[in-house]
Amino acid sequence: MRVLLAEVMPSGGIAVWLRGGTYARTSTLFLGVKDSGADADHTIDWRAWPGEEVRISGGLSLSPSAFHPVSDAAALARLSPSVRSTVREADLAALGLTAFGEFPDVYRGAPEAPELFFNDTRMTLARWPNTGWATVVKVLAPGSDPSKGETENIGAIFEALEDRAAQWNLVDGVWLHGFWQADWYDETIRVSAYDAATRQITLAAASYYGVGDEAIAARRYYALNVLEELDVSGEYFIDRSRQKLYLLPPGEMAGARIVVSRLNGTLISLVGTSHLKIRDLIFENGLTNGVDVTQNGTGVSILGCTMRNLRRHGVFIEGGQGNRVERCEIHDVGVGGITIVGGDRKQLIPANHIAKNNRIRRFGVHQLSYAAGIKVGGVGNLVAHNLLYDAPHLAIEVMGNDHIIEYNEIHHVALETDDCGALYKGRDPSARGNQIRYNYWHHIGTPMGWGVASIYFDDGDGGDFVVGNVFYKAAYPNLHSFGAVFSHGGHGITAENNIFISTERALGSAIWNDALWAQTISGADWQKKLLQTVNITQPPYTTHYPELVGFMNPVAGVPRRSIDRRNLIVDCTIANKGNWDGDPAALGWVTTGDPGFVDAANGDFRLRSDSEVYTRIPGFQPIPFDQIGIQK
């Protein structure tokens, strides 16, 4: 290939056809500058042969014949009597796998350790309880709190409700995955000791925010990597000292596709590569990412690919210009789906990356918080026509400036977390000018504690536009000020021409007073973000965002407001709360009746041309509801 590229690039570029089959990688395939196409009209096109399935796998295939009944007496004694005859054992060393990675004492997300897949479905590392959570009865010692600068790394001690831990072999290592302080931050920590007489569990390391009772709900956790708890089909355990794999099969072993992941690296990494396409390939069974694009690669397109059963991310793009991820299926990933970051924030130069027409589901499998289906950062990138669903926390995380988030459908996310949003953006008022428009948000969150929003601007964030969205059952205010659109401390947000349906509160905010605002502006974090990372007191910020003039010198007593303009609010208990000001020249309409939807009972929230809304809200624009979501 590089010999061809060193000569004359053929007209139309070069196609690299991969025939059907599984290409098992034991190391990352690196493509660099020399593997680039010449320009947008002369690309290198890596693609599957028509009609054939091509898998790029980071796993080791295990023959079903390698699994046998458990014969070791010590292992049998640790198994529940009900499964001793049905659990199967495989000798991983004999099959060529001897590197098992390490579980640190404390980690967040996914450790670099093998996983098991049966017929392309991720198996569950043996855990207790099998579903749901165990609860902390009482925190006896919270341990140290690294978030406050405490460096002692002292693990917490707490009283468990059940005495289940008495039967666990802690020598092998048992870890507890939990929400230890707040329901928006999860970590996994090894158990160092258990006192059966008092049901006291001691953790081997500190949780980042400590362990405590401050949250509204009880602290919760589950235990993992416990051979004694291998008791339902689909669970497995790896005995690292004996190099044995134990599995309670979820189905017929004969003919099953059984794979253990082993590649501790991205499957394909494009380093400075430009004008290259990867299409119609399946990336699976790796311990990190499917595809990376880094070091200013430009004009790279990931098209029609499947990213699945990866321990971290599907596609990670950082830097460069005009890179795209389109028509991809991304599911069952340990952390996130797609990351696109690019553009010059100091000069506000856009990268023009695109994530479009992707279906992203079951993300955040291992990291249950801040593991986005799509994470967008930098300047001037597009997230459009994607479908995101079935996730424990946020669907979209926004960082940076002048991005467009449009025509996406987001539903059934924030299912395990609290004080969160389906879209989250926060803690940096220099990051602004983002357009969040024509999206459909529905069935968001659960009534857990503080509250859940569809769109969450956190910790003083603002300066963005929420226009033409449809929200249906899209928030839980619970015990706080949450709405479908929620601002915590911020201002300068415009919510216009949106429809809110059957959502307890449409617009919510928690207002910061003058003292807190002044304290935050003068604090080290904002001083760095607003004056060093970028400088909001100088062009291009003061010219592109004129509202930033004087931002660093707030005047006490002057209200900090956001704008509520021409919004239709249907069957919502509360229209707004906090610092949302209705525009007197463009007031909305609050009603309990059907305003003229095409078919609300079946989820068609287009407005009929004769809808009363057009007289009730002069200037209200039809929302292109039928264009939202994946487009063929």
XYZ file of C-alpha atoms in Angstrom, residues 172-483:
312
model
C -8.642 -13.664 45.284
C -9.790 -10.075 45.413
C -13.368 -8.908 45.724
C -14.351 -5.446 44.526
C -17.404 -3.332 45.285
C -18.781 -1.127 42.518
C -20.830 1.628 44.052
C -22.117 5.156 44.267
C -20.240 6.014 47.427
C -21.031 9.671 48.030
C -23.362 10.934 45.302
C -25.513 9.303 42.663
C -23.577 10.970 39.840
C -20.180 9.381 40.503
C -19.422 5.656 40.691
C -16.182 3.872 41.559
C -15.013 0.324 42.173
C -12.943 -0.405 45.293
C -11.382 -3.608 46.624
C -12.529 -5.074 49.926
C -9.589 -5.346 52.324
C -11.368 -6.871 55.324
C -14.696 -8.138 56.591
C -15.818 -8.655 60.189
C -18.581 -11.242 60.191
C -19.580 -10.501 63.785
C -20.403 -6.864 63.032
C -20.981 -7.062 59.253
C -18.335 -4.369 58.854
C -16.673 -4.039 55.448
C -13.372 -2.185 55.132
C -12.371 -0.802 51.749
C -8.756 -0.945 50.577
C -8.634 2.595 49.187
C -10.384 5.926 49.379
C -13.268 6.858 47.150
C -12.603 10.141 45.335
C -15.376 11.968 47.202
C -15.210 9.843 50.336
C -18.034 7.595 51.494
C -20.932 9.167 53.292
C -24.601 9.586 53.976
C -25.084 13.033 52.440
C -27.123 11.899 49.467
C -30.864 11.499 49.791
C -30.858 7.807 48.860
C -28.926 5.086 50.682
C -25.416 4.411 49.430
C -25.430 1.394 47.154
C -23.005 -1.124 45.716
C -22.624 -4.580 44.297
C -19.768 -7.054 44.657
C -17.922 -8.399 41.627
C -15.201 -10.932 40.844
C -16.633 -13.412 43.357
C -16.460 -17.110 42.470
C -18.835 -17.945 45.322
C -21.503 -15.829 43.593
C -21.282 -17.566 40.207
C -24.849 -18.812 40.336
C -26.845 -17.642 37.290
C -26.390 -18.380 33.617
C -24.088 -15.967 31.852
C -21.819 -15.363 34.830
C -18.106 -16.159 34.721
C -14.970 -15.924 36.856
C -11.251 -16.023 36.027
C -8.964 -17.611 38.605
C -5.789 -15.681 37.846
C -3.488 -17.810 39.970
C -4.644 -21.078 38.393
C -5.309 -19.495 34.971
C -8.738 -21.075 34.786
C -11.988 -19.686 33.411
C -15.296 -20.711 34.976
C -18.553 -20.157 33.103
C -22.183 -20.986 33.727
C -23.228 -21.192 30.061
C -26.222 -19.110 28.979
C -27.059 -21.539 26.203
C -25.998 -24.582 24.220
C -22.207 -24.890 24.137
C -22.024 -26.826 20.879
C -21.398 -24.404 18.056
C -21.257 -21.374 20.344
C -18.970 -18.466 19.512
C -16.952 -17.951 22.714
C -14.378 -15.163 22.839
C -12.232 -13.695 25.590
C -10.925 -10.180 24.959
C -7.167 -9.760 25.167
C -5.923 -6.829 23.050
C -5.080 -4.046 25.475
C -5.047 -1.367 22.826
C -7.191 0.294 20.200
C -8.049 -2.006 17.303
C -7.145 0.552 14.607
C -5.336 3.783 15.457
C -5.016 6.525 12.850
C -2.117 8.760 13.887
C -1.936 11.861 11.729
C -3.714 9.987 8.940
C -5.878 12.012 6.547
C -8.360 11.423 3.722
C -9.080 7.844 4.691
C -12.380 5.979 4.974
C -13.219 2.930 7.055
C -16.581 1.441 6.262
C -18.846 -1.526 6.897
C -16.479 -3.252 9.348
C -17.251 -4.733 12.768
C -14.922 -3.773 15.629
C -15.294 -5.942 18.699
C -13.842 -7.602 21.766
C -11.090 -5.104 22.571
C -9.977 -3.845 25.962
C -9.937 -0.188 24.923
C -11.382 1.534 21.817
C -12.504 0.495 18.372
C -10.963 3.291 16.276
C -8.863 6.310 17.296
C -8.150 9.336 15.088
C -5.476 11.588 16.610
C -2.643 14.016 15.869
C -4.519 16.251 13.464
C -5.867 13.647 11.098
C -8.149 15.371 8.601
C -10.935 14.154 6.352
C -11.244 10.738 8.017
C -14.641 9.033 7.711
C -15.909 6.090 9.770
C -18.979 4.918 7.856
C -21.486 2.144 8.444
C -19.341 0.331 10.996
C -20.373 -1.591 14.089
C -18.568 -0.993 17.381
C -19.547 -3.477 20.055
C -18.318 -5.354 23.086
C -15.464 -2.920 23.651
C -14.279 -2.188 27.151
C -13.962 1.566 26.662
C -15.077 3.613 23.614
C -16.325 3.015 20.109
C -14.690 5.894 18.203
C -12.353 8.519 19.633
C -11.462 11.557 17.492
C -9.224 14.324 18.798
C -7.870 17.165 16.694
C -7.783 17.659 12.957
C -10.489 18.945 10.658
C -13.575 17.545 9.007
C -13.615 14.028 10.457
C -16.894 12.094 10.420
C -18.638 9.185 12.102
C -21.808 8.299 10.222
C -24.329 5.444 10.013
C -22.567 3.432 12.700
C -24.080 0.996 15.197
C -22.401 1.364 18.584
C -23.548 -0.728 21.499
C -22.434 -2.580 24.592
C -19.397 -0.420 25.234
C -17.893 -0.121 28.690
C -17.622 3.650 28.718
C -18.646 5.862 25.785
C -19.786 5.708 22.190
C -18.284 8.521 20.098
C -15.924 11.302 21.140
C -15.318 14.167 18.710
C -13.040 16.945 19.927
C -11.429 19.518 17.676
C -11.078 23.179 16.870
C -9.105 26.076 18.321
C -10.875 27.488 21.370
C -8.479 30.396 21.765
C -9.230 31.661 18.269
C -12.721 30.121 17.961
C -11.779 28.237 14.793
C -14.179 25.330 14.111
C -13.098 21.755 13.416
C -16.274 20.790 11.538
C -16.262 17.219 12.818
C -19.546 15.349 12.379
C -21.347 12.563 14.264
C -24.466 11.813 12.243
C -27.083 9.103 11.772
C -25.592 6.787 14.388
C -27.523 4.406 16.633
C -25.852 4.310 20.057
C -27.240 2.183 22.856
C -26.184 0.308 25.985
C -23.185 2.523 26.648
C -21.783 3.109 30.120
C -21.789 -0.618 30.842
C -18.847 -0.384 33.251
C -18.665 3.335 34.025
C -22.150 4.325 35.066
C -21.627 8.092 35.135
C -20.137 10.651 32.755
C -19.812 8.036 30.032
C -21.546 9.714 27.120
C -23.000 8.174 24.015
C -21.574 11.213 22.213
C -19.031 13.587 23.719
C -18.344 16.731 21.725
C -15.673 19.299 22.525
C -13.638 22.078 21.004
C -15.302 24.431 18.519
C -17.842 24.117 15.755
C -18.731 20.429 15.529
C -22.030 18.829 14.498
C -24.042 16.128 16.287
C -27.111 15.373 14.167
C -29.788 12.732 13.488
C -28.474 10.262 16.067
C -30.532 7.881 18.191
C -29.250 7.379 21.743
C -30.887 5.245 24.411
C -30.564 2.690 27.223
C -27.866 4.190 29.413
C -27.307 4.797 33.125
C -26.337 8.467 32.915
C -25.985 11.158 30.249
C -26.390 10.647 26.519
C -24.530 13.718 25.240
C -21.761 15.696 26.922
C -20.974 19.124 25.491
C -17.750 21.035 26.038
C -16.624 24.079 24.121
C -18.156 26.521 21.706
C -20.499 26.921 18.759
C -21.453 23.268 18.387
C -24.747 22.284 16.799
C -26.742 19.495 18.462
C -29.751 18.901 16.231
C -32.376 16.379 15.103
C -31.344 13.743 17.649
C -33.702 11.428 19.510
C -32.717 10.640 23.084
C -34.740 8.376 25.357
C -34.446 6.079 28.371
C -31.183 7.461 29.691
C -30.171 8.609 33.191
C -31.674 5.339 34.416
C -29.238 4.701 37.291
C -28.175 8.182 38.363
C -29.367 11.387 39.970
C -28.644 15.129 39.779
C -27.921 14.758 36.078
C -29.147 15.431 32.575
C -29.499 13.551 29.316
C -27.340 16.345 27.893
C -24.813 17.837 30.281
C -22.682 20.950 29.977
C -21.088 22.764 32.849
C -18.559 24.703 34.851
C -17.134 26.918 32.120
C -18.944 30.111 31.025
C -16.393 30.638 28.242
C -17.893 27.574 26.536
C -20.964 29.048 24.886
C -22.786 29.738 21.643
C -23.988 26.148 21.315
C -27.237 25.469 19.451
C -29.348 22.638 20.899
C -32.230 22.480 18.459
C -34.917 20.227 16.989
C -34.209 17.247 19.256
C -36.743 14.874 20.802
C -36.198 14.047 24.481
C -38.489 11.512 26.083
C -38.700 9.105 29.012
C -35.674 10.605 30.713
C -34.506 9.587 34.183
C -36.057 8.043 37.255
C -37.468 9.661 40.430
C -34.400 8.943 42.522
C -33.502 11.977 44.640
C -32.429 15.500 43.727
C -33.780 15.413 40.195
C -33.078 14.717 36.531
C -33.232 17.040 33.511
C -33.098 16.513 29.780
C -30.688 19.439 29.316
C -28.513 20.415 32.287
C -26.362 23.552 32.423
C -24.307 23.152 35.580
C -22.293 25.333 37.945
C -22.629 28.764 36.391
C -22.757 27.628 32.789
C -24.689 29.620 30.190
C -24.742 31.435 26.895
C -26.391 28.666 24.861
C -29.606 28.277 22.854
C -32.327 25.637 23.291
C -34.651 26.012 20.304
C -37.378 23.887 18.723
C -36.994 20.820 20.938
C -39.788 18.463 21.958
C -39.768 17.200 25.554
C -42.113 14.409 26.647
C -41.904 12.888 30.121
C -38.495 14.458 30.123
C -37.649 15.448 33.710
C -38.043 14.581 37.378
C -37.833 17.683 39.607
C -38.060 15.479 42.708
C -36.729 17.449 45.697
C -34.930 20.194 43.792
C -35.464 22.818 41.083
C -35.001 20.567 38.069
C -36.952 20.982 34.868
